Short mmCIF file of C-alpha atoms in Angstrom, two decimals:
data_model
loop_
_atom_site.label_atom_id
_atom_site.label_comp_id
_atom_site.label_asym_id
_atom_site.label_seq_id
_atom_site.Cartn_x
_atom_site.Cartn_y
_atom_site.Cartn_z
CA MET A 1 -20.15 24.83 -14.86
CA LYS A 2 -22.57 26.47 -12.02
CA GLY A 3 -23.30 24.75 -9.04
CA ARG A 4 -22.24 21.47 -7.97
CA ASP A 5 -20.80 18.93 -9.72
CA ALA A 6 -22.43 15.25 -9.31
CA ALA A 7 -19.20 13.74 -10.49
CA LEU A 8 -16.60 15.63 -8.94
CA ASP A 9 -18.66 15.23 -5.69
CA GLY A 10 -18.44 11.26 -6.86
CA ILE A 11 -14.41 11.06 -7.37
CA ARG A 12 -13.93 12.59 -3.94
CA ALA A 13 -16.01 10.01 -2.18
CA LEU A 14 -14.34 7.56 -3.97
CA ALA A 15 -10.70 9.83 -3.02
CA ALA A 16 -12.36 9.78 0.70
CA LEU A 17 -12.93 6.12 1.00
CA GLY A 18 -9.26 5.20 -0.54
CA VAL A 19 -8.07 7.52 1.98
CA TRP A 20 -10.02 5.61 5.08
CA VAL A 21 -8.92 2.38 3.32
CA LEU A 22 -5.32 3.50 3.37
CA HIS A 23 -5.42 4.29 6.82
CA VAL A 24 -7.49 0.84 8.28
CA GLY A 25 -4.88 -0.89 6.19
CA GLY A 26 -1.82 0.82 7.04
CA ASN A 27 -2.95 0.21 11.68
CA THR A 28 -4.00 -3.54 10.52
CA GLY A 29 -0.64 -4.12 8.77
CA VAL A 30 -2.71 -5.02 5.84
CA MET A 31 -0.49 -2.52 3.49
CA TYR A 32 2.92 -4.52 5.12
CA ARG A 33 1.88 -7.79 3.73
CA ASP A 34 3.24 -9.83 1.09
CA GLY A 35 1.60 -8.86 -2.61
CA MET A 36 0.42 -6.85 -5.29
CA PHE A 37 -2.64 -5.97 -3.73
CA ALA A 38 -1.00 -5.01 -0.09
CA TRP A 39 1.59 -2.81 -2.94
CA MET A 40 -1.51 -0.82 -4.67
CA THR A 41 -3.21 -0.39 -0.42
CA THR A 42 -0.53 1.35 -0.29
CA ARG A 43 -1.26 3.52 -3.06
CA LEU A 44 -4.32 4.62 -2.11
CA GLY A 45 -2.37 8.32 -1.12
CA ILE A 46 -2.81 9.11 -4.22
CA ALA A 47 -6.15 10.28 -2.80
CA VAL A 48 -4.29 13.74 -2.05
CA PRO A 49 -3.04 14.75 -5.50
CA ILE A 50 -6.60 13.98 -6.67
CA PHE A 51 -8.14 16.57 -3.82
CA PHE A 52 -5.13 18.95 -4.27
CA LEU A 53 -5.75 19.41 -8.48
CA LEU A 54 -9.35 19.64 -7.70
CA SER A 55 -8.80 22.48 -5.72
CA GLY A 56 -6.47 24.05 -8.44
CA LEU A 57 -9.45 23.00 -10.86
CA LEU A 58 -12.30 24.54 -9.19
CA LEU A 59 -10.61 27.50 -6.76
CA TYR A 60 -8.62 29.10 -10.25
CA ARG A 61 -12.03 28.76 -12.33
CA PRO A 62 -13.22 31.87 -11.82
CA TRP A 63 -9.89 33.71 -12.06
CA ALA A 64 -9.45 32.01 -15.67
CA ARG A 65 -12.69 32.95 -16.59
CA ALA A 66 -11.92 36.78 -15.81
CA VAL A 67 -9.13 36.37 -18.05
CA LEU A 68 -10.52 34.48 -21.13
CA GLU A 69 -13.96 35.98 -20.96
CA ASP A 70 -13.65 39.47 -18.93
CA ALA A 71 -15.41 38.95 -16.46
CA PRO A 72 -15.90 40.16 -12.89
CA ARG A 73 -12.70 38.93 -10.82
CA PRO A 74 -12.83 37.24 -7.57
CA HIS A 75 -13.02 39.51 -4.45
CA VAL A 76 -10.11 38.35 -2.80
CA GLY A 77 -11.33 39.69 0.91
CA ARG A 78 -14.57 37.99 0.36
CA TYR A 79 -12.65 34.96 -1.32
CA LEU A 80 -10.34 34.30 2.05
CA TRP A 81 -13.19 34.26 4.24
CA ARG A 82 -14.66 31.80 2.64
CA ARG A 83 -12.59 29.40 1.90
CA VAL A 84 -11.39 30.06 6.33
CA LEU A 85 -15.01 29.48 6.65
CA ARG A 86 -14.42 26.24 4.50
CA VAL A 87 -11.98 24.71 5.92
CA LEU A 88 -11.30 26.19 9.94
CA PRO A 89 -14.42 25.57 12.32
CA ALA A 90 -14.73 21.37 11.30
CA TYR A 91 -11.03 21.24 11.35
CA TRP A 92 -10.66 23.33 14.49
CA LEU A 93 -13.63 20.81 16.25
CA VAL A 94 -11.86 17.72 15.06
CA THR A 95 -8.47 18.92 16.18
CA ALA A 96 -9.24 20.22 19.85
CA LEU A 97 -10.95 17.24 20.69
CA ALA A 98 -8.04 14.74 19.48
CA LEU A 99 -5.40 16.86 21.17
CA TRP A 100 -7.50 17.10 24.25
CA ALA A 101 -8.22 13.20 24.67
CA TRP A 102 -4.36 11.68 23.49
CA SER A 103 -1.72 14.58 23.48
CA SER A 104 -0.23 16.48 26.20
CA LEU A 105 0.85 19.09 24.40
CA ASP A 106 1.62 22.38 26.26
CA TRP A 107 -0.31 25.86 24.86
CA THR A 108 2.42 26.20 22.31
CA GLY A 109 1.58 23.35 20.81
CA TRP A 110 -1.72 23.68 20.40
CA ALA A 111 -1.26 27.18 18.76
CA LYS A 112 1.13 25.50 16.09
CA TRP A 113 -2.14 22.92 15.41
CA LEU A 114 -4.82 25.31 15.43
CA LEU A 115 -2.84 27.81 13.54
CA LEU A 116 -1.43 24.90 11.27
CA LEU A 117 1.51 25.43 11.84
CA GLN A 118 2.61 21.91 12.10
CA ASN A 119 4.37 21.40 9.27
CA TYR A 120 6.70 24.42 9.38
CA THR A 121 8.29 23.86 12.44
CA GLU A 122 10.53 20.37 14.02
CA GLN A 123 8.67 17.20 12.72
CA GLN A 124 7.67 15.33 15.71
CA GLN A 125 5.13 12.43 15.74
CA ALA A 126 1.93 13.33 15.33
CA PRO A 127 -0.76 13.25 18.10
CA ASP A 128 -2.96 10.07 18.20
CA GLY A 129 -5.96 10.98 16.03
CA LEU A 130 -3.97 13.66 13.87
CA TYR A 131 -1.77 11.77 11.54
CA GLN A 132 -3.85 12.84 8.15
CA MET A 133 -3.87 16.41 8.92
CA TRP A 134 -0.28 17.06 7.63
CA THR A 135 -2.31 18.14 4.10
CA MET A 136 -3.76 21.14 6.01
CA PRO A 137 -1.13 23.51 5.92
CA ILE A 138 -0.49 23.22 2.14
CA GLU A 139 -3.86 23.84 1.20
CA MET A 140 -3.91 26.57 3.76
CA ALA A 141 -0.70 27.56 1.93
CA PHE A 142 -2.26 27.31 -1.75
CA TYR A 143 -5.32 29.12 -0.48
CA VAL A 144 -3.23 32.23 0.71
CA LEU A 145 -1.27 32.12 -2.79
CA LEU A 146 -3.75 31.51 -4.67
CA PRO A 147 -5.16 35.16 -5.51
CA VAL A 148 -1.30 36.09 -5.86
CA LEU A 149 -0.85 33.53 -8.42
CA ALA A 150 -3.73 34.41 -9.68
CA TRP A 151 -3.12 37.71 -10.12
CA ALA A 152 0.29 37.44 -11.58
CA LEU A 153 -0.48 35.13 -14.39
CA HIS A 154 -3.91 37.39 -15.16
CA GLY A 155 -1.04 40.32 -16.13
CA TRP A 156 0.92 37.89 -17.94
CA ALA A 157 -1.50 36.52 -20.18
CA ARG A 158 -3.34 39.47 -21.02
CA ARG A 159 0.16 40.65 -23.09
CA GLY A 160 -0.67 38.19 -25.86
CA ASN A 161 -2.78 34.76 -26.80
CA ARG A 162 -4.40 34.36 -23.22
CA PRO A 163 -5.25 31.10 -22.77
CA VAL A 164 -1.45 29.91 -24.30
CA ARG A 165 -0.15 32.05 -22.11
CA LEU A 166 -2.32 31.23 -18.68
CA LEU A 167 -0.99 27.54 -19.75
CA ALA A 168 2.18 28.80 -20.12
CA GLY A 169 2.47 30.57 -16.68
CA ILE A 170 0.72 27.36 -15.17
CA ALA A 171 3.66 25.27 -16.21
CA VAL A 172 6.22 27.26 -14.24
CA LEU A 173 4.95 25.66 -11.27
CA PRO A 174 5.46 21.93 -11.66
CA VAL A 175 8.89 22.97 -12.43
CA VAL A 176 9.19 24.14 -8.56
CA SER A 177 7.77 21.43 -7.35
CA LEU A 178 10.94 19.71 -9.34
CA ALA A 179 12.92 21.65 -7.92
CA SER A 180 11.54 21.13 -4.38
CA ALA A 181 12.33 17.13 -4.60
CA VAL A 182 16.00 17.80 -5.70
CA VAL A 183 16.64 20.52 -3.10
CA SER A 184 15.32 18.14 -0.17
CA HIS A 185 17.42 15.40 -1.20
CA VAL A 186 20.38 17.40 -1.92
CA LEU A 187 19.82 19.07 1.37
CA ASP A 188 18.96 15.93 3.45
CA GLN A 189 15.40 18.17 4.49
CA PRO A 190 12.79 15.23 4.37
CA GLU A 191 10.04 18.17 5.61
CA MET A 192 10.52 19.79 2.10
CA ALA A 193 7.89 17.31 1.08
CA LEU A 194 5.10 19.03 3.46
CA TRP A 195 5.34 22.20 2.41
CA LEU A 196 3.49 24.16 -0.27
CA PRO A 197 6.06 24.68 -3.59
CA TYR A 198 6.50 20.46 -3.08
CA HIS A 199 2.76 19.51 -3.87
CA LEU A 200 2.37 22.59 -6.87
CA VAL A 201 2.38 20.60 -9.57
CA TYR A 202 -0.92 18.75 -8.83
CA PHE A 203 -2.73 21.83 -8.05
CA ALA A 204 -1.03 23.33 -11.22
CA ALA A 205 -2.64 20.39 -13.28
CA GLY A 206 -5.63 21.84 -11.96
CA MET A 207 -5.48 25.00 -12.55
CA ALA A 208 -4.13 24.07 -15.96
CA MET A 209 -7.38 22.08 -16.61
CA ALA A 210 -9.39 25.12 -15.45
CA VAL A 211 -8.35 26.54 -18.06
CA LEU A 212 -8.91 24.42 -21.02
CA SER A 213 -12.67 24.10 -18.84
CA VAL A 214 -13.23 27.63 -19.81
CA TRP A 215 -11.44 27.85 -22.97
CA ILE A 216 -12.80 24.73 -24.57
CA GLY A 217 -15.46 23.95 -23.03
CA ARG A 218 -16.66 20.46 -23.05
CA SER A 219 -14.53 18.85 -25.24
CA LYS A 220 -16.45 15.79 -27.87
CA VAL A 221 -12.68 14.69 -28.24
CA ILE A 222 -11.72 13.42 -24.32
CA ASP A 223 -15.54 12.21 -23.90
CA ALA A 224 -14.67 9.72 -26.75
CA LEU A 225 -11.54 8.90 -24.79
CA ALA A 226 -12.61 8.90 -21.56
CA PRO A 227 -12.85 5.13 -21.07
CA GLN A 228 -9.17 4.72 -22.48
CA PHE A 229 -7.70 7.22 -19.98
CA LEU A 230 -9.82 5.74 -16.91
CA VAL A 231 -7.79 2.45 -17.91
CA LEU A 232 -4.99 4.25 -18.84
CA ALA A 233 -4.97 5.81 -14.92
CA LEU A 234 -5.73 2.28 -13.60
CA LEU A 235 -2.72 0.96 -15.86
CA LEU A 236 -0.24 3.58 -13.83
CA TYR A 237 -1.23 3.45 -10.34
CA ALA A 238 -0.58 -0.57 -11.29
CA VAL A 239 2.96 0.85 -11.77
CA LEU A 240 2.56 3.36 -8.57
CA SER A 241 2.31 0.75 -6.98
CA THR A 242 5.34 -1.07 -7.75
CA GLU A 243 9.05 -0.01 -5.90
CA LEU A 244 10.08 2.83 -8.16
CA ALA A 245 7.64 4.99 -7.19
CA GLY A 246 9.76 4.03 -3.59
CA PRO A 247 9.08 1.43 -0.30
CA ARG A 248 5.42 1.35 1.90
CA THR A 249 7.56 1.94 4.37
CA LEU A 250 8.72 4.96 6.63
CA THR A 251 12.16 4.47 4.88
CA LEU A 252 12.64 7.64 2.73
CA PRO A 253 12.63 7.06 -1.40
CA SER A 254 16.01 8.10 -3.87
CA LEU A 255 15.46 11.34 -5.44
CA SER A 256 14.60 8.98 -8.32
CA GLN A 257 12.46 7.31 -7.03
CA SER A 258 10.58 10.44 -5.36
CA LEU A 259 10.24 12.20 -8.99
CA TRP A 260 8.76 8.84 -10.38
CA ARG A 261 5.90 8.91 -7.97
CA MET A 262 5.59 12.80 -8.78
CA VAL A 263 5.06 12.36 -12.05
CA LEU A 264 2.65 8.73 -12.18
CA GLU A 265 0.59 10.64 -9.04
CA THR A 266 0.03 13.82 -11.53
CA ALA A 267 -0.73 11.79 -14.66
CA VAL A 268 -3.00 9.44 -12.76
CA ALA A 269 -4.95 12.54 -10.92
CA VAL A 270 -5.58 14.45 -14.39
CA LEU A 271 -6.84 11.00 -16.12
CA VAL A 272 -8.67 9.89 -13.92
CA VAL A 273 -10.79 13.61 -13.48
CA ALA A 274 -9.95 15.17 -16.93
CA PRO A 275 -13.40 12.82 -18.45
CA PHE A 276 -15.48 14.73 -15.79
CA ALA A 277 -14.43 18.34 -15.65
CA LEU A 278 -14.15 18.51 -19.55
CA ALA A 279 -15.86 15.83 -21.16
CA GLY A 280 -19.32 17.22 -22.07
CA ARG A 281 -22.03 13.96 -21.67
CA HIS A 282 -23.36 13.92 -18.15
CA ASP A 283 -25.57 11.11 -19.18
CA SER A 284 -22.17 8.56 -19.76
CA LEU A 285 -22.18 5.37 -17.70
CA ARG A 286 -19.19 7.37 -15.61
CA HIS A 287 -21.14 10.15 -14.82
CA ARG A 288 -24.30 8.18 -13.79
CA VAL A 289 -22.14 6.05 -11.35
CA LEU A 290 -20.00 8.54 -10.02
CA GLY A 291 -22.59 11.42 -9.87
CA ASN A 292 -25.81 8.94 -8.38
CA PRO A 293 -27.27 10.94 -5.39
CA ALA A 294 -25.17 8.37 -2.40
CA THR A 295 -21.80 8.55 -3.48
CA ALA A 296 -22.75 12.92 -4.66
CA TYR A 297 -23.81 13.06 -0.92
CA LEU A 298 -20.73 11.09 0.55
CA GLY A 299 -18.91 13.07 -1.89
CA ARG A 300 -20.54 16.41 -0.09
CA VAL A 301 -19.62 14.93 3.21
CA SER A 302 -16.04 14.22 2.39
CA TYR A 303 -13.88 16.71 4.01
CA SER A 304 -15.86 15.92 7.79
CA PHE A 305 -15.00 11.94 6.58
CA PHE A 306 -11.43 13.26 5.88
CA LEU A 307 -11.63 14.98 9.18
CA TRP A 308 -13.03 12.62 11.35
CA HIS A 309 -11.96 9.19 10.24
CA ALA A 310 -7.90 8.48 12.07
CA PRO A 311 -9.89 10.20 15.10
CA VAL A 312 -12.20 7.10 14.99
CA ILE A 313 -9.79 4.77 14.57
CA THR A 314 -7.71 5.60 17.07
CA LEU A 315 -10.13 5.54 19.41
CA TYR A 316 -11.22 1.73 17.81
CA TYR A 317 -8.05 0.80 19.26
CA LYS A 318 -7.82 2.43 22.52
CA ILE A 319 -10.96 0.80 22.89
CA THR A 320 -10.54 -2.36 22.11
CA GLY A 321 -7.31 -2.65 23.09
CA SER A 322 -5.71 -4.19 19.77
CA PRO A 323 -1.99 -3.60 18.86
CA LEU A 324 -0.79 -1.62 16.12
CA PHE A 325 -0.55 -3.01 12.96
CA GLY A 326 -2.68 -5.89 14.05
CA GLY A 327 -6.35 -6.89 14.13
CA ASP A 328 -8.11 -7.93 11.21
CA PHE A 329 -8.90 -5.79 8.25
CA VAL A 330 -12.85 -5.96 8.21
CA ARG A 331 -13.23 -6.36 11.73
CA VAL A 332 -11.53 -3.25 11.62
CA ALA A 333 -13.43 -1.79 8.50
CA LEU A 334 -16.99 -2.18 9.78
CA PRO A 335 -16.86 0.02 12.45
CA THR A 336 -14.93 2.36 11.83
CA PHE A 337 -16.76 3.40 8.84
CA LEU A 338 -20.29 3.15 10.30
CA ILE A 339 -18.91 5.57 12.91
CA THR A 340 -16.99 7.76 10.79
CA LEU A 341 -19.69 8.47 8.13
CA LEU A 342 -22.80 8.80 11.03
CA VAL A 343 -20.11 12.15 12.60
CA SER A 344 -19.50 13.42 9.34
CA ILE A 345 -22.77 13.72 8.41
CA GLY A 346 -23.47 15.25 11.18
CA SER A 347 -20.18 17.59 11.51
CA TYR A 348 -21.51 18.18 7.61
CA HIS A 349 -24.68 19.60 8.76
CA LEU A 350 -24.22 21.37 11.90
CA VAL A 351 -20.53 22.33 11.33
CA GLU A 352 -19.43 23.01 7.79
CA GLU A 353 -23.12 24.12 6.58
CA SER A 354 -23.52 26.46 9.57
CA ALA A 355 -20.31 27.70 8.95
CA LEU A 356 -20.75 28.21 4.78
CA ARG A 357 -23.92 30.24 5.96
CA LEU A 358 -21.99 32.92 7.70
CA SER A 359 -20.30 33.63 4.12
CA GLY A 360 -23.24 33.94 2.24
CA ARG A 361 -23.10 30.34 0.38
CA ARG A 362 -25.63 27.75 1.24
CA SER A 363 -23.23 24.91 0.27
CA ALA A 364 -19.80 24.38 -0.87
CA ALA A 365 -19.86 24.11 -4.85
CA ALA A 366 -16.52 26.17 -5.43
CA ALA A 367 -14.56 24.47 -2.78
CA ARG A 368 -12.85 21.07 -2.83
CA PRO A 369 -12.49 20.09 1.06
CA PRO A 370 -8.43 20.09 2.32
CA GLU A 371 -8.00 16.55 2.02
CA SER A 372 -5.86 13.79 1.99
CA PRO A 373 -3.76 11.88 3.63
CA ALA A 374 -0.86 10.17 4.03
CA PRO A 375 -1.16 7.25 6.67
CA GLN A 376 0.46 7.39 9.26
CA PRO A 377 3.09 4.77 8.69
CA VAL A 378 2.96 6.19 5.55
CA ALA A 379 4.45 9.85 5.47
CA PRO A 380 4.29 11.82 2.49
CA ALA A 381 7.45 10.55 0.35
CA PRO A 382 10.27 13.73 -0.19
#
């Protein structure tokens, strides 16, 4: 698949909107109320695994093609330069503005945030407007690690049945995530949930999907089962929205809750993306819904939308003087959505596209914006 996939852009758009709803719900206190709807709002952090899966799918696919089709391998230096240009300019802009406006950090604090080191230092509450940025160091760590993983998998796969050995090699990564979850609880180190090993399972799911997309191409079986996949994803999301997957507050989950959440989030992310990444009919209703021009365009600006939505929500509360965990959901949602969308469109065209032109690419076709989010009151559960 070359160029942009409109349906996958549509998935990005829905995930970005989910992040925004999550944080509006967190700031207004809606998701701490009684009822299943409140719980399901809390679990909109599923956008993070979906974004991570898309990164694994789209970024590893050229390396998978190099193994399975003897195509040229991506040039590592060029790949890393494009990742830097894809991620950092817009991130630096938003982070610098938020730090300038609302933080009292010294130059070492600024350096920590601008160099994406915030997850690896002593954990403190994120500065106002930057509580969504915990995902950024994880994404960047995966970008840096991917060429090493691809090199190791390439050498391993060439010794036998290539697609099978690739999948077997990728299967080691979820084990690393499970081990990371266990170790974080045994050693009482919840900050490990902010490091790449904890989240490798989601990237691995995308990498495995990349191998399948090259190996089997578009599958008629998955195409036929796509409606069932999506219904099952919804049912598993309902299960994810229970206490089985942990509390919806800052209270740390138990080890079993963390593992259940990891498994359920991976399953939901796979079931949502597979019908679009591996199924063949682009004229299906699901493709027409998610791949329509409006949704696809929102997917293209989803990275900027992700970066800007939290500062916009923060600014709204500071201007209006509304108390945190208070305010009407609709009154907060409407202005913050419109302002975030307008700022994101400008940021995408003025910052993201300008940076991408330096890499020789006119669009971010092969890249997934980093994504994703956890609301300030809902940190990633270890």
